[in-house]
Every structure is written in structure tokens, then in C-alpha cells.
PDB file of N, CA and C in Angstrom:
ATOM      1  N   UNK A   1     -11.240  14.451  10.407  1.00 57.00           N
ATOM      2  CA  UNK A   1     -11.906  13.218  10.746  1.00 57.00           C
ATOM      3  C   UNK A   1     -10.899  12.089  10.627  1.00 57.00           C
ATOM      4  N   UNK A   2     -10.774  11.210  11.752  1.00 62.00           N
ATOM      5  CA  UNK A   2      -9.923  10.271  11.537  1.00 62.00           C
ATOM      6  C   UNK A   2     -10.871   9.239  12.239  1.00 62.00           C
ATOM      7  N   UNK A   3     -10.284   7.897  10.860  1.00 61.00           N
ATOM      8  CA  UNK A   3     -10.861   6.565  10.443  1.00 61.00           C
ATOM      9  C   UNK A   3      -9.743   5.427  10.778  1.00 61.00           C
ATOM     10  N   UNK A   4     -10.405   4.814  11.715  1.00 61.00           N
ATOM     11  CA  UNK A   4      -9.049   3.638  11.874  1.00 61.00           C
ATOM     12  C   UNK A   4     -10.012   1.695  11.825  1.00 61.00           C
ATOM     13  N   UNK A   5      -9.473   1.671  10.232  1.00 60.00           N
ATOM     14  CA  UNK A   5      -9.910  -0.089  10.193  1.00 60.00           C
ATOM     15  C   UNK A   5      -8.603  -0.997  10.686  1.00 60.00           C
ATOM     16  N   UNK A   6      -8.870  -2.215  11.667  1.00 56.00           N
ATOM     17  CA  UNK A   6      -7.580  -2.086  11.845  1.00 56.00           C
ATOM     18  C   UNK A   6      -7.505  -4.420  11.970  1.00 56.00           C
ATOM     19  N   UNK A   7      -8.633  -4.884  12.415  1.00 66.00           N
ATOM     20  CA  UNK A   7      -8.217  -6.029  12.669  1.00 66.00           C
ATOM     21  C   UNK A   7      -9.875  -6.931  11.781  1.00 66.00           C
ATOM     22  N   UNK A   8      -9.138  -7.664  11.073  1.00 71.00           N
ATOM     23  CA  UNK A   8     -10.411  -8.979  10.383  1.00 71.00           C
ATOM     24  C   UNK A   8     -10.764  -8.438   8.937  1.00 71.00           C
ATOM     25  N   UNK A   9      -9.847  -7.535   8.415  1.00 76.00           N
ATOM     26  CA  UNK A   9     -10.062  -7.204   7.269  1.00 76.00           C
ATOM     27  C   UNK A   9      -9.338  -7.817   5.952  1.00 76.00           C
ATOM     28  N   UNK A  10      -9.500  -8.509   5.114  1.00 76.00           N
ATOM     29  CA  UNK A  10      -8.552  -9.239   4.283  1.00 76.00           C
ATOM     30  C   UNK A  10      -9.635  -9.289   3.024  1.00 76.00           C
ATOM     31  N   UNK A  11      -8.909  -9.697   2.444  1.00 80.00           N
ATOM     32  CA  UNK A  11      -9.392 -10.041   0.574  1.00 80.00           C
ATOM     33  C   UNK A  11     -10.570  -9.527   0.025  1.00 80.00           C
ATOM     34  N   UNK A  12     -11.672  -9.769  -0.420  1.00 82.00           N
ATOM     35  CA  UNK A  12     -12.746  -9.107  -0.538  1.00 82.00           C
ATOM     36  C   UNK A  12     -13.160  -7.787  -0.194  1.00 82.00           C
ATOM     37  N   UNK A  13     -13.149  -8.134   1.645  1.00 86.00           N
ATOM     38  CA  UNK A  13     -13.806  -7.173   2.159  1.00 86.00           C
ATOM     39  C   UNK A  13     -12.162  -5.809   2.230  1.00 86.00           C
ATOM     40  N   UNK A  14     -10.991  -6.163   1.613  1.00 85.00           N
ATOM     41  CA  UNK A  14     -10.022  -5.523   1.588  1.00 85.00           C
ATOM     42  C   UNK A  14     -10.940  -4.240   0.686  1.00 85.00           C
ATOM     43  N   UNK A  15     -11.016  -5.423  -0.454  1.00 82.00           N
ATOM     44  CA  UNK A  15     -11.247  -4.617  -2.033  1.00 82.00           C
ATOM     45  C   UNK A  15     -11.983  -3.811  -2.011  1.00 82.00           C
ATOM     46  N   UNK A  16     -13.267  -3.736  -0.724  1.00 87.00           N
ATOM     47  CA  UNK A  16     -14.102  -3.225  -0.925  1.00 87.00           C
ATOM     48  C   UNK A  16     -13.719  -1.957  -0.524  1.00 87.00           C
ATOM     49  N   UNK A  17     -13.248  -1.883   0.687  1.00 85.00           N
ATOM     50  CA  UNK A  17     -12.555  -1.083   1.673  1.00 85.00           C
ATOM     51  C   UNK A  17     -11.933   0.172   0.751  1.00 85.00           C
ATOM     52  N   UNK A  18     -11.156  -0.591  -0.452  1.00 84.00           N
ATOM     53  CA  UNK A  18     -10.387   0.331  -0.547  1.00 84.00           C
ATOM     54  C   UNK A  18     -10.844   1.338  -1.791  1.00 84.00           C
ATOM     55  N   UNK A  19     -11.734   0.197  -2.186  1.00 86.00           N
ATOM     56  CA  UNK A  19     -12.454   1.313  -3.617  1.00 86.00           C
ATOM     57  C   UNK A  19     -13.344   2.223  -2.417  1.00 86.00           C
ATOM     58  N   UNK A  20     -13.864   2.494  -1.234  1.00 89.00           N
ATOM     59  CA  UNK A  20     -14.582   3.069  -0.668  1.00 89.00           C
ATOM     60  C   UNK A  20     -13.766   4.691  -0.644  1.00 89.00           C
ATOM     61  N   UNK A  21     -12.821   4.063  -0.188  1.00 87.00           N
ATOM     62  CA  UNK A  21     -11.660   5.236   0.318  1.00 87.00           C
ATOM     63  C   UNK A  21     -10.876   5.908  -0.755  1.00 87.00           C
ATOM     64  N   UNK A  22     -11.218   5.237  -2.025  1.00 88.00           N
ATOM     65  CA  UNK A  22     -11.107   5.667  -3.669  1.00 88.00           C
ATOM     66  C   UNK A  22     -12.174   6.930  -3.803  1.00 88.00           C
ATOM     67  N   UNK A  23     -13.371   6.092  -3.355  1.00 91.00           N
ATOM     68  CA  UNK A  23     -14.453   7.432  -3.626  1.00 91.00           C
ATOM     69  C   UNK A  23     -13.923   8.427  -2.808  1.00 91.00           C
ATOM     70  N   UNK A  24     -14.102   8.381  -1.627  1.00 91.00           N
ATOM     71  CA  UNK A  24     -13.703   9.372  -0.765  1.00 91.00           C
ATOM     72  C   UNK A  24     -13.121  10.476  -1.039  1.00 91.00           C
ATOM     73  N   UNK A  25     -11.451   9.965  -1.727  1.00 89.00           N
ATOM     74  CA  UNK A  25     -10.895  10.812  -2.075  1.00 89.00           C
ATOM     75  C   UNK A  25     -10.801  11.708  -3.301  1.00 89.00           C
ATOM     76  N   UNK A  26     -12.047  11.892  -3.921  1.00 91.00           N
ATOM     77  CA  UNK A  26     -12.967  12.935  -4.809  1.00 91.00           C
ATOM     78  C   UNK A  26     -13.158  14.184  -4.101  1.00 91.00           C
ATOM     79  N   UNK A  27     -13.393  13.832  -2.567  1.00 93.00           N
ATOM     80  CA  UNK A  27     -14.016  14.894  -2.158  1.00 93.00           C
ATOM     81  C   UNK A  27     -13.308  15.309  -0.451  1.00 93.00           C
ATOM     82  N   UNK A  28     -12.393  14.022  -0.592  1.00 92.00           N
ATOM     83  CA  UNK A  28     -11.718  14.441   0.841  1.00 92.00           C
ATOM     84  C   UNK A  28     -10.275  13.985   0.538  1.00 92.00           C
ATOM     85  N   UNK A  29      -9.145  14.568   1.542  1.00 92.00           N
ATOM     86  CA  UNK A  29      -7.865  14.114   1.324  1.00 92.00           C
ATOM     87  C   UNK A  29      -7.851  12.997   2.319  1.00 92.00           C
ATOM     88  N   UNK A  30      -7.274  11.608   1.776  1.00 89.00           N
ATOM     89  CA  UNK A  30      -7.157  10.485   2.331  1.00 89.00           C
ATOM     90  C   UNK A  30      -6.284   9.920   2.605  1.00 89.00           C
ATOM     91  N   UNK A  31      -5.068   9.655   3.908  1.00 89.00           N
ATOM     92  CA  UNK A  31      -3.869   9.391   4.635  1.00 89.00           C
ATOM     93  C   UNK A  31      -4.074   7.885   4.902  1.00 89.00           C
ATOM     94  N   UNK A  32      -3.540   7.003   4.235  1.00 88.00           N
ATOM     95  CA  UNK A  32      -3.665   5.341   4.666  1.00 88.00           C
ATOM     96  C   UNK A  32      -2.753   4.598   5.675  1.00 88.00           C
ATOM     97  N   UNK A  33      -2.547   4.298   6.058  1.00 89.00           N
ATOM     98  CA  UNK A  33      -1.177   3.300   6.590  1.00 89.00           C
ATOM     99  C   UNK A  33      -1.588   1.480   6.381  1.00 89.00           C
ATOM    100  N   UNK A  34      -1.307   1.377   5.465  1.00 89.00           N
ATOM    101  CA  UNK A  34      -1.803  -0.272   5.486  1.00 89.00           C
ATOM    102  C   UNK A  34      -0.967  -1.424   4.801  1.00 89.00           C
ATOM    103  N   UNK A  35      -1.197  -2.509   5.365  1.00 90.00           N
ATOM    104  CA  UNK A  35      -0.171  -4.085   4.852  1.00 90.00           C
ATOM    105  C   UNK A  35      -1.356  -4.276   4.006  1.00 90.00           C
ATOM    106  N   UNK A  36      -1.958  -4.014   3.450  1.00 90.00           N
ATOM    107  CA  UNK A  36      -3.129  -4.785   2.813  1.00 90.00           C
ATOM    108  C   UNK A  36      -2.734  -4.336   1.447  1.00 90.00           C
ATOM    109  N   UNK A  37      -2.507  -5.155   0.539  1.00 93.00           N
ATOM    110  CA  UNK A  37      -2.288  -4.949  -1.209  1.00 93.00           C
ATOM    111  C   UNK A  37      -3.206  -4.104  -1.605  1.00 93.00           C
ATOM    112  N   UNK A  38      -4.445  -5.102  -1.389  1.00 91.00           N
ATOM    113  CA  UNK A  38      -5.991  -4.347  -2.341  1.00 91.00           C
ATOM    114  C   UNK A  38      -6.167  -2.785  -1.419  1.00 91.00           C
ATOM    115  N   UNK A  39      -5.820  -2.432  -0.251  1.00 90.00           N
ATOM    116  CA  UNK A  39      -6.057  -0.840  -0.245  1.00 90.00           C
ATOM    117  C   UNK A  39      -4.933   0.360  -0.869  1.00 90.00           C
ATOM    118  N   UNK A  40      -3.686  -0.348  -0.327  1.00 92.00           N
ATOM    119  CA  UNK A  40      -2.513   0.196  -1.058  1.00 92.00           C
ATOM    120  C   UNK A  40      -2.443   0.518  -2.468  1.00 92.00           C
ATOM    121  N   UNK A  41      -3.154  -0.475  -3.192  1.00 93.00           N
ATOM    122  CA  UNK A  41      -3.254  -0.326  -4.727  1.00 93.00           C
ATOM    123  C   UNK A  41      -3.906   0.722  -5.251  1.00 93.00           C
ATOM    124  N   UNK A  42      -4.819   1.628  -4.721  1.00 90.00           N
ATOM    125  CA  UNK A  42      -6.091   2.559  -4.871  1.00 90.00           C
ATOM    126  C   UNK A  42      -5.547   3.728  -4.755  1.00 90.00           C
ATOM    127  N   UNK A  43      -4.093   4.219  -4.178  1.00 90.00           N
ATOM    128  CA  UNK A  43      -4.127   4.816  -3.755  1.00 90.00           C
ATOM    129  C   UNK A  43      -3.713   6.103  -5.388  1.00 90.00           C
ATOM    130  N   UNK A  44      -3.697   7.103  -5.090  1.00 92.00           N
ATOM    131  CA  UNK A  44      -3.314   7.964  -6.225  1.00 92.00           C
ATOM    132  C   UNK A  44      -1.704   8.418  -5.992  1.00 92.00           C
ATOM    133  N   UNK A  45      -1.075   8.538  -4.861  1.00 94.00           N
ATOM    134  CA  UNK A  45       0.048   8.307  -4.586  1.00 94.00           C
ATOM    135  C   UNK A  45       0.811   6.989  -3.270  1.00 94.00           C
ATOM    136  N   UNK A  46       1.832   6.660  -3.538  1.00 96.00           N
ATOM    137  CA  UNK A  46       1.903   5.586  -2.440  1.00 96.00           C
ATOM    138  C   UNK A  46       3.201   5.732  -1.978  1.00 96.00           C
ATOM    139  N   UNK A  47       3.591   6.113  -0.555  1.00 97.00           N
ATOM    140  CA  UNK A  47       5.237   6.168   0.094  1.00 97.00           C
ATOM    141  C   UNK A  47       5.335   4.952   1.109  1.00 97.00           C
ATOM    142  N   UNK A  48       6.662   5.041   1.083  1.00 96.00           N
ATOM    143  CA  UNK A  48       7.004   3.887   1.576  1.00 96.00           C
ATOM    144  C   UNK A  48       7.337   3.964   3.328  1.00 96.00           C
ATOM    145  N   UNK A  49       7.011   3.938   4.264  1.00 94.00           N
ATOM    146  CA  UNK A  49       8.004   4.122   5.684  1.00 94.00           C
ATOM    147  C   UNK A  49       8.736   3.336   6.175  1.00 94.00           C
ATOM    148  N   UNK A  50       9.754   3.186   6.414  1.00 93.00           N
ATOM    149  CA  UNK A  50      10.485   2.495   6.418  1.00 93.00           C
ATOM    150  C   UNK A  50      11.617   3.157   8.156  1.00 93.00           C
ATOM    151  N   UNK A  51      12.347   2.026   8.933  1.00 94.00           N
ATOM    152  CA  UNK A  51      13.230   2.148  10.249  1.00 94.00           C
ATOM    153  C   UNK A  51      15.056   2.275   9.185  1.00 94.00           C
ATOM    154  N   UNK A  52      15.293   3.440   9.388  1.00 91.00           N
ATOM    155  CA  UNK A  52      16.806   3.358   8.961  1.00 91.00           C
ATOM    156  C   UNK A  52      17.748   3.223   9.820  1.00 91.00           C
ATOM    157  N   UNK A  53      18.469   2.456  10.329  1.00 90.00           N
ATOM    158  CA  UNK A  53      19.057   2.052  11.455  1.00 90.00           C
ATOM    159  C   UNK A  53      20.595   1.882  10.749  1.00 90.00           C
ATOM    160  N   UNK A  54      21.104   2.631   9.803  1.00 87.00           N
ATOM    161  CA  UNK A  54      22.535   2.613   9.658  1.00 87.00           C
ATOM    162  C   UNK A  54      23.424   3.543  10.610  1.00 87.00           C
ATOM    163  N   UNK A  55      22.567   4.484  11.294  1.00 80.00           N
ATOM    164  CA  UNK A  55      23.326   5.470  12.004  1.00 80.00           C
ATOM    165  C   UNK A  55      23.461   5.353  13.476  1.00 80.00           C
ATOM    166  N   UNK A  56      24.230   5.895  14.052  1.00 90.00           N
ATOM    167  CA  UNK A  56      24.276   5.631  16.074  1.00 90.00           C
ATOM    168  C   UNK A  56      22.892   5.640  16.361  1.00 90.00           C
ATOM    169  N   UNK A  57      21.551   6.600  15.348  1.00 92.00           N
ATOM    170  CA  UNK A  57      20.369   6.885  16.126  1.00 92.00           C
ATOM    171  C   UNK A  57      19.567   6.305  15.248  1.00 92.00           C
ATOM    172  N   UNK A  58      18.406   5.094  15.092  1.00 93.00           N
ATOM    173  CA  UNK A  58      17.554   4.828  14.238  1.00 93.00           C
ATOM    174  C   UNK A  58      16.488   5.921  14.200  1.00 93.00           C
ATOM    175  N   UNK A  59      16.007   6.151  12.925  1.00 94.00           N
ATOM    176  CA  UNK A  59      15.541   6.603  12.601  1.00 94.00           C
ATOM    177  C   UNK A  59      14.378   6.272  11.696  1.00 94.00           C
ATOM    178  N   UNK A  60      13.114   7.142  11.220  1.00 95.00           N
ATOM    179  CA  UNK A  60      11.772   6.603  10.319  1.00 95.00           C
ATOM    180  C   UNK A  60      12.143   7.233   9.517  1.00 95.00           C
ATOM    181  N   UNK A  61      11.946   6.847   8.259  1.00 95.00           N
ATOM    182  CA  UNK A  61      12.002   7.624   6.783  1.00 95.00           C
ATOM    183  C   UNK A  61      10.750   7.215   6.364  1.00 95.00           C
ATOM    184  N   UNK A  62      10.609   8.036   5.326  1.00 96.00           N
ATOM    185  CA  UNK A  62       9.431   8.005   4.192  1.00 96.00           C
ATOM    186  C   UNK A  62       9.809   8.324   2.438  1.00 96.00           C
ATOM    187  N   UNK A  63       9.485   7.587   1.683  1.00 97.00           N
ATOM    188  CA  UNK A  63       9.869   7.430   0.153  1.00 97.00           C
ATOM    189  C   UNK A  63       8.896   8.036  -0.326  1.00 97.00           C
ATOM    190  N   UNK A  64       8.704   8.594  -1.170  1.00 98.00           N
ATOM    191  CA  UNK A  64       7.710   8.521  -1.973  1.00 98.00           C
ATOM    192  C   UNK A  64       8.150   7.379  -3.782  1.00 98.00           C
ATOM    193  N   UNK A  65       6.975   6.627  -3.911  1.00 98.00           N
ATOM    194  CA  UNK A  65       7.499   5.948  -4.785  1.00 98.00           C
ATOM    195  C   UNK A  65       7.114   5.803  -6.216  1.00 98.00           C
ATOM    196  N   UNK A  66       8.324   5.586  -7.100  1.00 98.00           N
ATOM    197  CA  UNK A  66       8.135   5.876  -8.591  1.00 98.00           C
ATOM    198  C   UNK A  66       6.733   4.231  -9.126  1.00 98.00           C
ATOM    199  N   UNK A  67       6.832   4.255 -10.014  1.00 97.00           N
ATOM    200  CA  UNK A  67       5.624   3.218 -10.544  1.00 97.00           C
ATOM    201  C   UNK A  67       6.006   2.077 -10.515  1.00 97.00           C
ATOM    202  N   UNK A  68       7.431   1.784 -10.598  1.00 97.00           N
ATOM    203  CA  UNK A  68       7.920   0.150 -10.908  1.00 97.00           C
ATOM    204  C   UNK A  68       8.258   0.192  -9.766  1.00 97.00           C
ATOM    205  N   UNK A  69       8.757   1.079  -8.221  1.00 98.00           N
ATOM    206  CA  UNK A  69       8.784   0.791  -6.566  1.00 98.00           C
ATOM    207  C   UNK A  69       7.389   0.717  -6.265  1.00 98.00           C
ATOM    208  N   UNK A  70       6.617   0.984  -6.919  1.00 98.00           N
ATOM    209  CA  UNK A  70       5.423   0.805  -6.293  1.00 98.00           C
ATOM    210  C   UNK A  70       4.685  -0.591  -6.705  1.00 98.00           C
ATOM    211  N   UNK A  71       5.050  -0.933  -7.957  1.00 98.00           N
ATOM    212  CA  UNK A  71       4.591  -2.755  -8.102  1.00 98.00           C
ATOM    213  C   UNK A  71       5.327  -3.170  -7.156  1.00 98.00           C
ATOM    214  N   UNK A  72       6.567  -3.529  -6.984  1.00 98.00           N
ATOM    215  CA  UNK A  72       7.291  -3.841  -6.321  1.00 98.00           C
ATOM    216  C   UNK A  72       6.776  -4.540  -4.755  1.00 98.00           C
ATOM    217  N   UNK A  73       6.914  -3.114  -4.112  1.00 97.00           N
ATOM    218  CA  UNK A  73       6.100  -3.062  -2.805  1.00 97.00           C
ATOM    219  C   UNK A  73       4.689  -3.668  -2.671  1.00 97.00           C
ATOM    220  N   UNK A  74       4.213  -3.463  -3.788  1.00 97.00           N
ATOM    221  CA  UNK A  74       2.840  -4.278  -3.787  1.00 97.00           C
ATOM    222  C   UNK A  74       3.183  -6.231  -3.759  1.00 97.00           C
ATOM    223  N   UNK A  75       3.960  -6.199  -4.781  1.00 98.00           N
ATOM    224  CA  UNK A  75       4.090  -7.267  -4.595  1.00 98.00           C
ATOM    225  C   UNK A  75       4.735  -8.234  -3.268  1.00 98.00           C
ATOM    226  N   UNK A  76       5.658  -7.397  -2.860  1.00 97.00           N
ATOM    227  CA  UNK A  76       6.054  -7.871  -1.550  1.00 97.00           C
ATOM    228  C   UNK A  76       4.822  -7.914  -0.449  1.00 97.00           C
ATOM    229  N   UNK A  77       3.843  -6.945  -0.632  1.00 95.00           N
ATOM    230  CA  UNK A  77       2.871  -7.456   0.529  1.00 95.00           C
ATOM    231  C   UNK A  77       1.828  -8.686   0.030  1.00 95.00           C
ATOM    232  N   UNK A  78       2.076  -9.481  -1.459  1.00 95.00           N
ATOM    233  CA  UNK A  78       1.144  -9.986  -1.632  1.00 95.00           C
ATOM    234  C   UNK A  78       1.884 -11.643  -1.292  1.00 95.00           C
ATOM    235  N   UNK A  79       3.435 -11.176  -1.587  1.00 95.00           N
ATOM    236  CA  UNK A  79       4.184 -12.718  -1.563  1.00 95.00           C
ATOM    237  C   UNK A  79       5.699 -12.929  -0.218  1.00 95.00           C
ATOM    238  N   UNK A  80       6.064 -11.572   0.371  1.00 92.00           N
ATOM    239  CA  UNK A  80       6.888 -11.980   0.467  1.00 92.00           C
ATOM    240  C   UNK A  80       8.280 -10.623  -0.032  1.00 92.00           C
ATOM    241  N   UNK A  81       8.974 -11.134   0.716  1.00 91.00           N
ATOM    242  CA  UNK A  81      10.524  -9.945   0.779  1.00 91.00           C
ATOM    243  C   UNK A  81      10.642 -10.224  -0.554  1.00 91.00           C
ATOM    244  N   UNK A  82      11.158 -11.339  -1.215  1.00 94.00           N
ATOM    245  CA  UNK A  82      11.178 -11.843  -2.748  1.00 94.00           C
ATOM    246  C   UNK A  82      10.408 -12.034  -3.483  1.00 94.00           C
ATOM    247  N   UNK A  83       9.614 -11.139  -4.041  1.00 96.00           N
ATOM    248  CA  UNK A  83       8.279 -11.710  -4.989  1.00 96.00           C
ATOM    249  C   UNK A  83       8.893 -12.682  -6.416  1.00 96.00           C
ATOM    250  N   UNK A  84       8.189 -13.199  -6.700  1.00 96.00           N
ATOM    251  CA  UNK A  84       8.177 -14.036  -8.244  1.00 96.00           C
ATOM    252  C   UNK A  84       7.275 -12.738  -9.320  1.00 96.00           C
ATOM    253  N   UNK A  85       7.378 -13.548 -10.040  1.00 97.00           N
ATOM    254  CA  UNK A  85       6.713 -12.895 -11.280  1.00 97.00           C
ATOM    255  C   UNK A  85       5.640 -13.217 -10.984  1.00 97.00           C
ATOM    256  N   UNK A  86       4.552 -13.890 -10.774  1.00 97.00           N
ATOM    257  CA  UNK A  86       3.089 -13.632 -10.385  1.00 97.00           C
ATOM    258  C   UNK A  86       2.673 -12.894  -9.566  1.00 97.00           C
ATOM    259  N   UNK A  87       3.261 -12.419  -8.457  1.00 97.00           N
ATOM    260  CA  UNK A  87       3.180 -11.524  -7.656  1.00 97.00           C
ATOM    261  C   UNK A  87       3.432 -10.313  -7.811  1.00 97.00           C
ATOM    262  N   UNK A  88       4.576  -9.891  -9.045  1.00 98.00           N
ATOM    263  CA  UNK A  88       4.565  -9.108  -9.603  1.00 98.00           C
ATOM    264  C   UNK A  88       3.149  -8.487 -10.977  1.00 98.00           C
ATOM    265  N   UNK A  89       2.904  -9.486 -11.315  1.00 98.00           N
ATOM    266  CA  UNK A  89       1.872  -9.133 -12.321  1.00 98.00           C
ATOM    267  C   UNK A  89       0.591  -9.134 -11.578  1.00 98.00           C
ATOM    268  N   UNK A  90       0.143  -9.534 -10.750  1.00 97.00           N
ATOM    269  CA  UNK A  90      -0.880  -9.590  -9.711  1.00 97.00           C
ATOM    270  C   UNK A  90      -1.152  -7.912  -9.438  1.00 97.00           C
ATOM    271  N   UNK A  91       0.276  -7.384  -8.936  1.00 98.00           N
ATOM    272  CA  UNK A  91       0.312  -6.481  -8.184  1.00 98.00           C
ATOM    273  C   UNK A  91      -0.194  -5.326  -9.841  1.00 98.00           C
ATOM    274  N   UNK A  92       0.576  -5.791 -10.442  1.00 98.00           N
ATOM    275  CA  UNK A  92       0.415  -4.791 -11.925  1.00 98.00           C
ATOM    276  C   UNK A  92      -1.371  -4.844 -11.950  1.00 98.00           C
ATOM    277  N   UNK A  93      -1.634  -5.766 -11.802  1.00 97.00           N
ATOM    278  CA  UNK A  93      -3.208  -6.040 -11.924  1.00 97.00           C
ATOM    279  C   UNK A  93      -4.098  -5.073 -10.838  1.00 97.00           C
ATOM    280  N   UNK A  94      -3.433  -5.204  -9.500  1.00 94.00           N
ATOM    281  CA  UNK A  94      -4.299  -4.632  -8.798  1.00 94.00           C
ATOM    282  C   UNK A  94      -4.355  -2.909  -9.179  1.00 94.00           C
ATOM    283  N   UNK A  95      -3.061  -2.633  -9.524  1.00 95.00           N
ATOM    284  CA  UNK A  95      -2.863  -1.203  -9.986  1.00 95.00           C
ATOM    285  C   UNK A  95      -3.775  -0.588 -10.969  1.00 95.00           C
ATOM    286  N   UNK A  96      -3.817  -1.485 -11.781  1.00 93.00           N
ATOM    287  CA  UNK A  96      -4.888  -0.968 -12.840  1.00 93.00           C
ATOM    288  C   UNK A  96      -6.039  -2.019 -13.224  1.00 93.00           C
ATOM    289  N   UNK A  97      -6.910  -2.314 -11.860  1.00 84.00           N
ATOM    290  CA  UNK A  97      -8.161  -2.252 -11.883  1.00 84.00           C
ATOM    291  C   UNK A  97      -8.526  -1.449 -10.947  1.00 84.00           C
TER     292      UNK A  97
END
């Protein structure tokens, strides 16, 4: 079964979204792709994809990421390439609620 939320979704109705897809995955395996903090945060594992373009041929990679790349990344979708420290603790926040 494939689920695609894709445009008018932000803050709230993020949060809601993503504790939904929290339940879900009790009883189903759940594949995300999202810029959204509050769904990213839910997740039980989180990788990164990323364009590697150092070589003659660009290429897609995928990370899988440790706990402090994963605030990280959170925080960058909440502030920015450079997060501050609120954005960092924000992101710590969303992780563990």
C-alpha cells in the first residue's frame, strides 16, 4: 500500500500526521520521505539521501544516521543549513516527545 501526503501540510497538522504513521508502524512497515521535522522525528530509524556529485557521474546516496546526525538534520529542517542551539534543542525535543 502506498500513501503519498504531499502539499498544505505543516505544524500541527504535521504532528498529527506523524504520530499517525507512529501508530501504523506497530503493525505495518513504514517508508517516509519528508522535509517536515514533526514527521521525521517519529521515525524509529532515520537516513539521510543525499546528490554526491564529487565524481565525473553524480550520484544518490543514503546514510543511515547515528543519534547526534539525526538532531542535527532535524534541526537543519527546522532552521536552516546552520542551526543555533534552539534549533538544536527543539529538535532534541521533538525526538523525545
Amino acid at each position: 500500500m502506498g500513501l503519498t501526503i504531499s502539499t498544505g501540510v505543516s505544524g500541527e497538522v504535521a504532528n498529527k500526521v506523524g504520530l499517525v504513521m507512529e501508530q501504523l508502524s506497530h503493525f505495518l512497515q513504514v517508508v517516509t520521505i519528508t522535509h517536515l521535522p514533526q514527521i521525521a522525528s517519529k521515525g524509529q530509524s532515520h537516513f539521510l539521501v543525499y546528490k554526491n556529485d564529487t565524481g565525473k557521474i553524480p550520484s544518490t546516496k543514503i546514510k543511515k544516521l547515528t543519534e547526534e546526525e539525526r538532531v542535527l538534520e532535524i534541526a537543519k529542517m527546522l532552521s536552516g543549513s546552520k542551526p543555533g542551539e534552539s534549533a538544536l534543542q527543539n529538535a532534541r525535543e521533538l525526538l523525545h516527545s
